[in-house]
Amino acid sequence: MESQPFAPLSESTYLILLSLAAGPQHGYAIMKSVADLSDGRMQLSTGTLYGAIKRLVNDGWIERFDEADYSGGRDRKAYRLTELGLRALNAEADRLRALLAAHVQVMAG
Amino acid sequence: MESQPFAPLSESTYLILLSLAAGPQHGYAIMKSVADLSDGRMQLSTGTLYGAIKRLVNDGWIERFDEADYSGGRDRKAYRLTELGLRALNAEADRLRALLAAHVQVMAG
DNA sequence: GCTAATATGTCGCCATACGACATGTCGCGC
DNA sequence: GCGCGACATGTCGTATGGCGACATATTAGC
């Protein structure tokens, strides 16, 4: 458990968390959402997706969230962002801003 | 243009390239420069640094650049950014901007 | 009935990050 | 002239993670 600052996130992890920040979703929906959020640049393979989900659940950044009003027979497992996951996501956005600021600074100087 | 010429860079790679964008430097100087650029958040280990340098030279993103006016007996190998490396760095900055824009968009909506 | 899209999951390969280790030089205080 | 910390470069083994390939099942539409 890192009470310390969050480690740099990979693009996949970042986009998955961002996806879920918009609301609970199940795996397949996350895949499409990530492609959408990245303008098609990032196409998650199922290996990456479900591997990441397992890891994120384990780290307590996301959690199972099965909607009460869902009664379809189709196999679907929804997930939502936890408080910890939201903090990680926002910390990551701050890190990206710092990285960009450094870029601007170097290019200007 | 190519759909995706440059893969997402790791923070280490990005900071090393950014370091060299400010001017040619040798390995040890890059280490300190990276720590400086990231406000001390990123402390490269030598394993990461020299592994990355080897890879980046191999990919043609950076190249050896030994200053003519350097005559010290101390072992120093300087590197500088190539055109390709500069393009990769700028592409990465654009990617970061897109990632941040997506964050703002999701958080606003 | 067939096919594509939906949906979840595993397996193995490979690239990368990184701590630990190895080696040597240079400047400075004592 | 000796020790020591900073300078400087490099290798090695391990762990993590991304990803293509494979496996399986359901549902919608033609």
Tab-separated table of C-alpha atoms (C1' of nucleotides) in Angstrom:
chain	number	residue	atom	x	y	z
A	1	MET	CA	0.000	0.000	0.000
A	2	GLU	CA	1.501	3.263	-1.019
A	3	SER	CA	0.534	6.011	1.341
A	4	GLN	CA	3.360	7.657	-0.575
A	5	PRO	CA	2.648	9.436	-3.835
A	6	PHE	CA	1.275	7.326	-6.635
A	7	ALA	CA	3.685	5.805	-9.103
A	8	PRO	CA	3.545	7.062	-12.688
A	9	LEU	CA	0.633	5.410	-14.475
A	10	SER	CA	0.787	3.783	-17.855
A	11	GLU	CA	-1.465	5.190	-20.555
A	12	SER	CA	-3.706	2.117	-20.353
A	13	THR	CA	-4.177	2.448	-16.622
A	14	TYR	CA	-4.800	6.177	-16.874
A	15	LEU	CA	-7.424	5.805	-19.582
A	16	ILE	CA	-9.188	2.968	-17.768
A	17	LEU	CA	-9.440	5.067	-14.613
A	18	LEU	CA	-10.581	8.080	-16.628
A	19	SER	CA	-13.194	5.927	-18.313
A	20	LEU	CA	-14.589	4.889	-14.961
A	21	ALA	CA	-14.463	8.442	-13.639
A	22	ALA	CA	-17.333	9.176	-16.020
A	23	GLY	CA	-19.413	6.461	-14.352
A	24	PRO	CA	-19.452	2.712	-13.624
A	25	GLN	CA	-18.874	0.472	-16.636
A	26	HIS	CA	-18.174	-3.133	-17.449
A	27	GLY	CA	-15.012	-4.377	-19.177
A	28	TYR	CA	-16.103	-4.342	-22.776
A	29	ALA	CA	-17.559	-0.853	-22.413
A	30	ILE	CA	-14.279	0.342	-20.926
A	31	MET	CA	-12.468	-0.939	-24.021
A	32	LYS	CA	-14.630	1.171	-26.299
A	33	SER	CA	-14.602	4.121	-23.947
A	34	VAL	CA	-10.806	4.119	-23.853
A	35	ALA	CA	-10.613	4.052	-27.646
A	36	ASP	CA	-13.040	6.966	-27.702
A	37	LEU	CA	-11.244	9.029	-25.049
A	38	SER	CA	-7.953	8.646	-26.882
A	39	ASP	CA	-9.432	9.413	-30.307
A	40	GLY	CA	-8.769	5.862	-31.390
A	41	ARG	CA	-5.056	6.035	-30.637
A	42	MET	CA	-5.292	3.481	-27.845
A	43	GLN	CA	-6.886	0.147	-28.679
A	44	LEU	CA	-6.789	-2.055	-25.582
A	45	SER	CA	-6.324	-5.755	-26.148
A	46	THR	CA	-8.333	-7.979	-23.842
A	47	GLY	CA	-5.084	-9.201	-22.303
A	48	THR	CA	-4.216	-5.662	-21.253
A	49	LEU	CA	-7.748	-4.807	-20.172
A	50	TYR	CA	-8.594	-7.734	-17.950
A	51	GLY	CA	-5.073	-7.913	-16.592
A	52	ALA	CA	-5.313	-4.247	-15.640
A	53	ILE	CA	-8.771	-4.674	-14.099
A	54	LYS	CA	-7.541	-7.498	-11.894
A	55	ARG	CA	-4.580	-5.410	-10.777
A	56	LEU	CA	-6.650	-2.281	-10.144
A	57	VAL	CA	-9.227	-4.184	-8.085
A	58	ASN	CA	-6.400	-5.743	-6.118
A	59	ASP	CA	-4.881	-2.324	-5.429
A	60	GLY	CA	-8.264	-0.935	-4.371
A	61	TRP	CA	-8.399	1.684	-7.134
A	62	ILE	CA	-11.593	0.265	-8.618
A	63	GLU	CA	-14.242	-2.088	-7.267
A	64	ARG	CA	-17.087	-4.331	-8.429
A	65	PHE	CA	-20.347	-2.480	-8.817
A	66	ASP	CA	-23.282	-4.443	-10.133
A	67	GLU	CA	-26.251	-2.246	-10.853
A	68	ALA	CA	-29.418	-3.306	-9.080
A	69	ASP	CA	-31.568	-2.621	-12.130
A	70	TYR	CA	-29.535	-4.867	-14.385
A	71	SER	CA	-31.253	-8.174	-14.904
A	72	GLY	CA	-29.954	-9.325	-18.282
A	73	GLY	CA	-28.731	-12.869	-18.603
A	74	ARG	CA	-25.632	-11.622	-20.412
A	75	ASP	CA	-22.395	-11.962	-18.510
A	76	ARG	CA	-21.425	-8.485	-17.361
A	77	LYS	CA	-19.284	-7.307	-14.509
A	78	ALA	CA	-19.391	-3.618	-13.804
A	79	TYR	CA	-16.699	-1.659	-11.985
A	80	ARG	CA	-16.493	1.788	-10.499
A	81	LEU	CA	-13.727	4.069	-9.330
A	82	THR	CA	-12.951	4.154	-5.610
A	83	GLU	CA	-11.910	7.285	-3.716
A	84	LEU	CA	-8.343	6.025	-3.849
A	85	GLY	CA	-8.582	5.495	-7.595
A	86	LEU	CA	-9.920	9.000	-8.092
A	87	ARG	CA	-7.046	10.432	-6.113
A	88	ALA	CA	-4.590	8.403	-8.185
A	89	LEU	CA	-6.191	9.696	-11.371
A	90	ASN	CA	-6.026	13.303	-10.262
A	91	ALA	CA	-2.461	12.872	-9.051
A	92	GLU	CA	-1.614	11.507	-12.474
A	93	ALA	CA	-3.197	14.507	-14.190
A	94	ASP	CA	-1.050	16.754	-11.985
A	95	ARG	CA	2.016	14.756	-12.949
A	96	LEU	CA	1.177	15.174	-16.635
A	97	ARG	CA	0.813	18.913	-16.139
A	98	ALA	CA	4.227	19.047	-14.473
A	99	LEU	CA	5.746	17.068	-17.340
A	100	LEU	CA	4.234	19.454	-19.865
A	101	ALA	CA	5.353	22.473	-17.902
A	102	ALA	CA	8.900	21.136	-17.997
A	103	HIS	CA	8.599	20.675	-21.751
A	104	VAL	CA	7.419	24.229	-22.270
A	105	GLN	CA	10.182	25.532	-20.038
A	106	VAL	CA	12.960	23.660	-21.836
A	107	MET	CA	11.665	24.587	-25.289
A	108	ALA	CA	11.362	28.246	-24.316
A	109	GLY	CA	14.768	28.453	-22.706
B	1	MET	CA	1.090	11.020	-41.500
B	2	GLU	CA	1.706	7.605	-40.058
B	3	SER	CA	-1.114	6.532	-37.838
B	4	GLN	CA	1.138	6.140	-34.824
B	5	PRO	CA	4.855	6.610	-35.443
B	6	PHE	CA	5.858	6.939	-31.818
B	7	ALA	CA	4.693	4.640	-29.065
B	8	PRO	CA	3.786	6.211	-25.719
B	9	LEU	CA	6.977	7.045	-23.873
B	10	SER	CA	7.769	6.106	-20.318
B	11	GLU	CA	8.452	8.944	-17.904
B	12	SER	CA	12.148	8.024	-17.837
B	13	THR	CA	12.456	8.138	-21.600
B	14	TYR	CA	10.530	11.390	-21.834
B	15	LEU	CA	12.658	13.121	-19.216
B	16	ILE	CA	15.901	11.890	-20.758
B	17	LEU	CA	14.867	13.267	-24.151
B	18	LEU	CA	13.720	16.514	-22.567
B	19	SER	CA	17.031	16.765	-20.759
B	20	LEU	CA	18.901	16.463	-24.017
B	21	ALA	CA	16.589	18.932	-25.736
B	22	ALA	CA	18.219	21.614	-23.609
B	23	GLY	CA	21.613	20.682	-25.045
B	24	PRO	CA	24.083	17.791	-25.313
B	25	GLN	CA	24.948	16.089	-22.051
B	26	HIS	CA	26.696	13.000	-20.764
B	27	GLY	CA	25.015	10.232	-18.768
B	28	TYR	CA	25.683	11.397	-15.256
B	29	ALA	CA	24.593	14.938	-16.078
B	30	ILE	CA	21.354	13.554	-17.533
B	31	MET	CA	20.675	11.810	-14.236
B	32	LYS	CA	20.898	15.079	-12.322
B	33	SER	CA	19.080	17.002	-15.019
B	34	VAL	CA	16.163	14.559	-14.927
B	35	ALA	CA	15.917	14.852	-11.154
B	36	ASP	CA	15.907	18.617	-11.563
B	37	LEU	CA	13.305	18.714	-14.348
B	38	SER	CA	10.956	16.531	-12.309
B	39	ASP	CA	11.472	18.497	-9.088
B	40	GLY	CA	13.205	15.514	-7.561
B	41	ARG	CA	10.283	13.137	-8.149
B	42	MET	CA	12.196	11.034	-10.645
B	43	GLN	CA	15.528	9.626	-9.522
B	44	LEU	CA	16.976	7.519	-12.324
B	45	SER	CA	18.962	4.488	-11.311
B	46	THR	CA	22.013	3.793	-13.425
B	47	GLY	CA	20.385	0.619	-14.676
B	48	THR	CA	17.483	2.606	-16.082
B	49	LEU	CA	19.684	5.379	-17.407
B	50	TYR	CA	22.300	3.421	-19.304
B	51	GLY	CA	19.778	0.871	-20.479
B	52	ALA	CA	17.649	3.682	-21.865
B	53	ILE	CA	20.639	5.406	-23.490
B	54	LYS	CA	21.616	2.218	-25.275
B	55	ARG	CA	18.065	1.746	-26.506
B	56	LEU	CA	17.650	5.366	-27.591
B	57	VAL	CA	20.938	5.354	-29.531
B	58	ASN	CA	19.880	2.119	-31.163
B	59	ASP	CA	16.551	3.646	-32.171
B	60	GLY	CA	18.277	6.732	-33.535
B	61	TRP	CA	16.576	9.124	-31.140
B	62	ILE	CA	19.856	10.302	-29.624
B	63	GLU	CA	23.467	10.039	-30.802
B	64	ARG	CA	27.007	10.300	-29.512
B	65	PHE	CA	28.293	13.842	-29.511
B	66	ASP	CA	31.754	14.399	-28.112
B	67	GLU	CA	32.584	18.038	-27.845
B	68	ALA	CA	35.751	19.026	-29.637
B	69	ASP	CA	36.809	21.332	-26.831
B	70	TYR	CA	36.635	18.650	-24.201
B	71	SER	CA	40.076	17.329	-23.359
B	72	GLY	CA	39.668	16.055	-19.810
B	73	GLY	CA	41.024	12.630	-19.021
B	74	ARG	CA	37.803	11.751	-17.221
B	75	ASP	CA	35.616	9.202	-18.947
B	76	ARG	CA	32.656	11.040	-20.403
B	77	LYS	CA	30.346	10.208	-23.250
B	78	ALA	CA	28.085	12.984	-24.379
B	79	TYR	CA	24.859	12.527	-26.289
B	80	ARG	CA	22.555	14.822	-28.161
B	81	LEU	CA	19.019	14.634	-29.468
B	82	THR	CA	18.534	13.741	-33.137
B	83	GLU	CA	15.796	15.206	-35.325
B	84	LEU	CA	13.878	11.984	-34.889
B	85	GLY	CA	14.253	12.200	-31.119
B	86	LEU	CA	13.002	15.768	-31.117
B	87	ARG	CA	9.954	14.768	-33.114
B	88	ALA	CA	9.292	11.899	-30.709
B	89	LEU	CA	9.551	14.287	-27.777
B	90	ASN	CA	7.144	16.782	-29.302
B	91	ALA	CA	4.749	14.028	-30.282
B	92	GLU	CA	4.833	12.858	-26.684
B	93	ALA	CA	4.055	16.354	-25.437
B	94	ASP	CA	1.067	16.434	-27.790
B	95	ARG	CA	-0.054	13.068	-26.439
B	96	LEU	CA	0.177	14.369	-22.885
B	97	ARG	CA	-1.920	17.383	-23.854
B	98	ALA	CA	-4.554	15.101	-25.359
B	99	LEU	CA	-4.573	12.983	-22.210
B	100	LEU	CA	-5.050	16.061	-20.074
B	101	ALA	CA	-7.776	17.417	-22.329
B	102	ALA	CA	-9.643	14.123	-21.923
B	103	HIS	CA	-9.287	14.429	-18.153
B	104	VAL	CA	-10.687	17.950	-18.114
B	105	GLN	CA	-13.521	16.878	-20.382
B	106	VAL	CA	-14.545	13.904	-18.250
B	107	MET	CA	-14.297	15.843	-15.002
B	108	ALA	CA	-16.351	18.698	-16.408
B	109	GLY	CA	-19.061	16.475	-17.840
C	1	DG	C1'	-28.701	-21.331	-39.212
C	2	DC	C1'	-24.907	-18.321	-39.701
C	3	DT	C1'	-22.281	-14.509	-38.566
C	4	DA	C1'	-20.782	-10.330	-36.290
C	5	DA	C1'	-20.740	-7.919	-32.182
C	6	DT	C1'	-20.855	-8.385	-27.292
C	7	DA	C1'	-18.531	-10.137	-23.246
C	8	DT	C1'	-14.947	-12.233	-20.221
C	9	DG	C1'	-10.927	-14.539	-19.452
C	10	DT	C1'	-5.896	-17.090	-19.763
C	11	DC	C1'	-1.156	-17.824	-21.484
C	12	DG	C1'	3.320	-16.793	-22.930
C	13	DC	C1'	6.553	-13.599	-24.944
C	14	DC	C1'	9.026	-9.515	-24.651
C	15	DA	C1'	10.279	-4.802	-23.371
C	16	DT	C1'	11.308	-1.914	-19.682
C	17	DA	C1'	12.309	-0.184	-15.001
C	18	DC	C1'	15.213	-0.620	-11.386
C	19	DG	C1'	17.941	-2.140	-7.370
C	20	DA	C1'	22.303	-4.267	-6.632
C	21	DC	C1'	26.625	-4.946	-7.969
C	22	DA	C1'	31.158	-3.851	-10.376
C	23	DT	C1'	34.884	-0.718	-11.816
C	24	DG	C1'	37.534	3.224	-12.152
C	25	DT	C1'	38.722	8.571	-11.797
C	26	DC	C1'	39.090	13.124	-9.671
C	27	DG	C1'	39.296	16.688	-6.076
C	28	DC	C1'	39.783	17.769	-1.365
C	29	DG	C1'	40.789	17.605	3.444
C	30	DC	C1'	43.905	15.729	6.658
D	1	DG	C1'	50.082	9.989	0.253
D	2	DC	C1'	45.718	8.411	1.963
D	3	DG	C1'	40.907	8.037	2.455
D	4	DC	C1'	36.539	9.466	0.953
D	5	DG	C1'	32.737	11.289	-1.423
D	6	DA	C1'	31.230	12.799	-5.799
D	7	DC	C1'	31.775	11.826	-10.553
D	8	DA	C1'	31.183	8.484	-14.330
D	9	DT	C1'	29.928	4.241	-16.864
D	10	DG	C1'	28.347	-0.148	-17.140
D	11	DT	C1'	26.114	-5.288	-16.283
D	12	DC	C1'	22.805	-8.547	-14.299
D	13	DG	C1'	18.651	-10.517	-12.396
D	14	DT	C1'	14.077	-9.814	-11.234
D	15	DA	C1'	9.411	-8.004	-11.449
D	16	DT	C1'	5.860	-5.703	-13.776
D	17	DG	C1'	3.091	-4.811	-17.420
D	18	DG	C1'	1.504	-4.574	-22.408
D	19	DC	C1'	-0.146	-7.272	-25.887
D	20	DG	C1'	-1.127	-10.757	-29.442
D	21	DA	C1'	-3.152	-15.189	-29.645
D	22	DC	C1'	-6.127	-18.293	-28.046
D	23	DA	C1'	-10.483	-19.995	-25.628
D	24	DT	C1'	-15.510	-19.690	-24.696
D	25	DA	C1'	-20.165	-18.217	-24.434
D	26	DT	C1'	-24.236	-15.141	-25.430
D	27	DT	C1'	-27.120	-12.135	-28.214
D	28	DA	C1'	-28.873	-9.529	-32.319
D	29	DG	C1'	-29.736	-9.382	-37.035
D	30	DC	C1'	-30.075	-11.232	-41.582
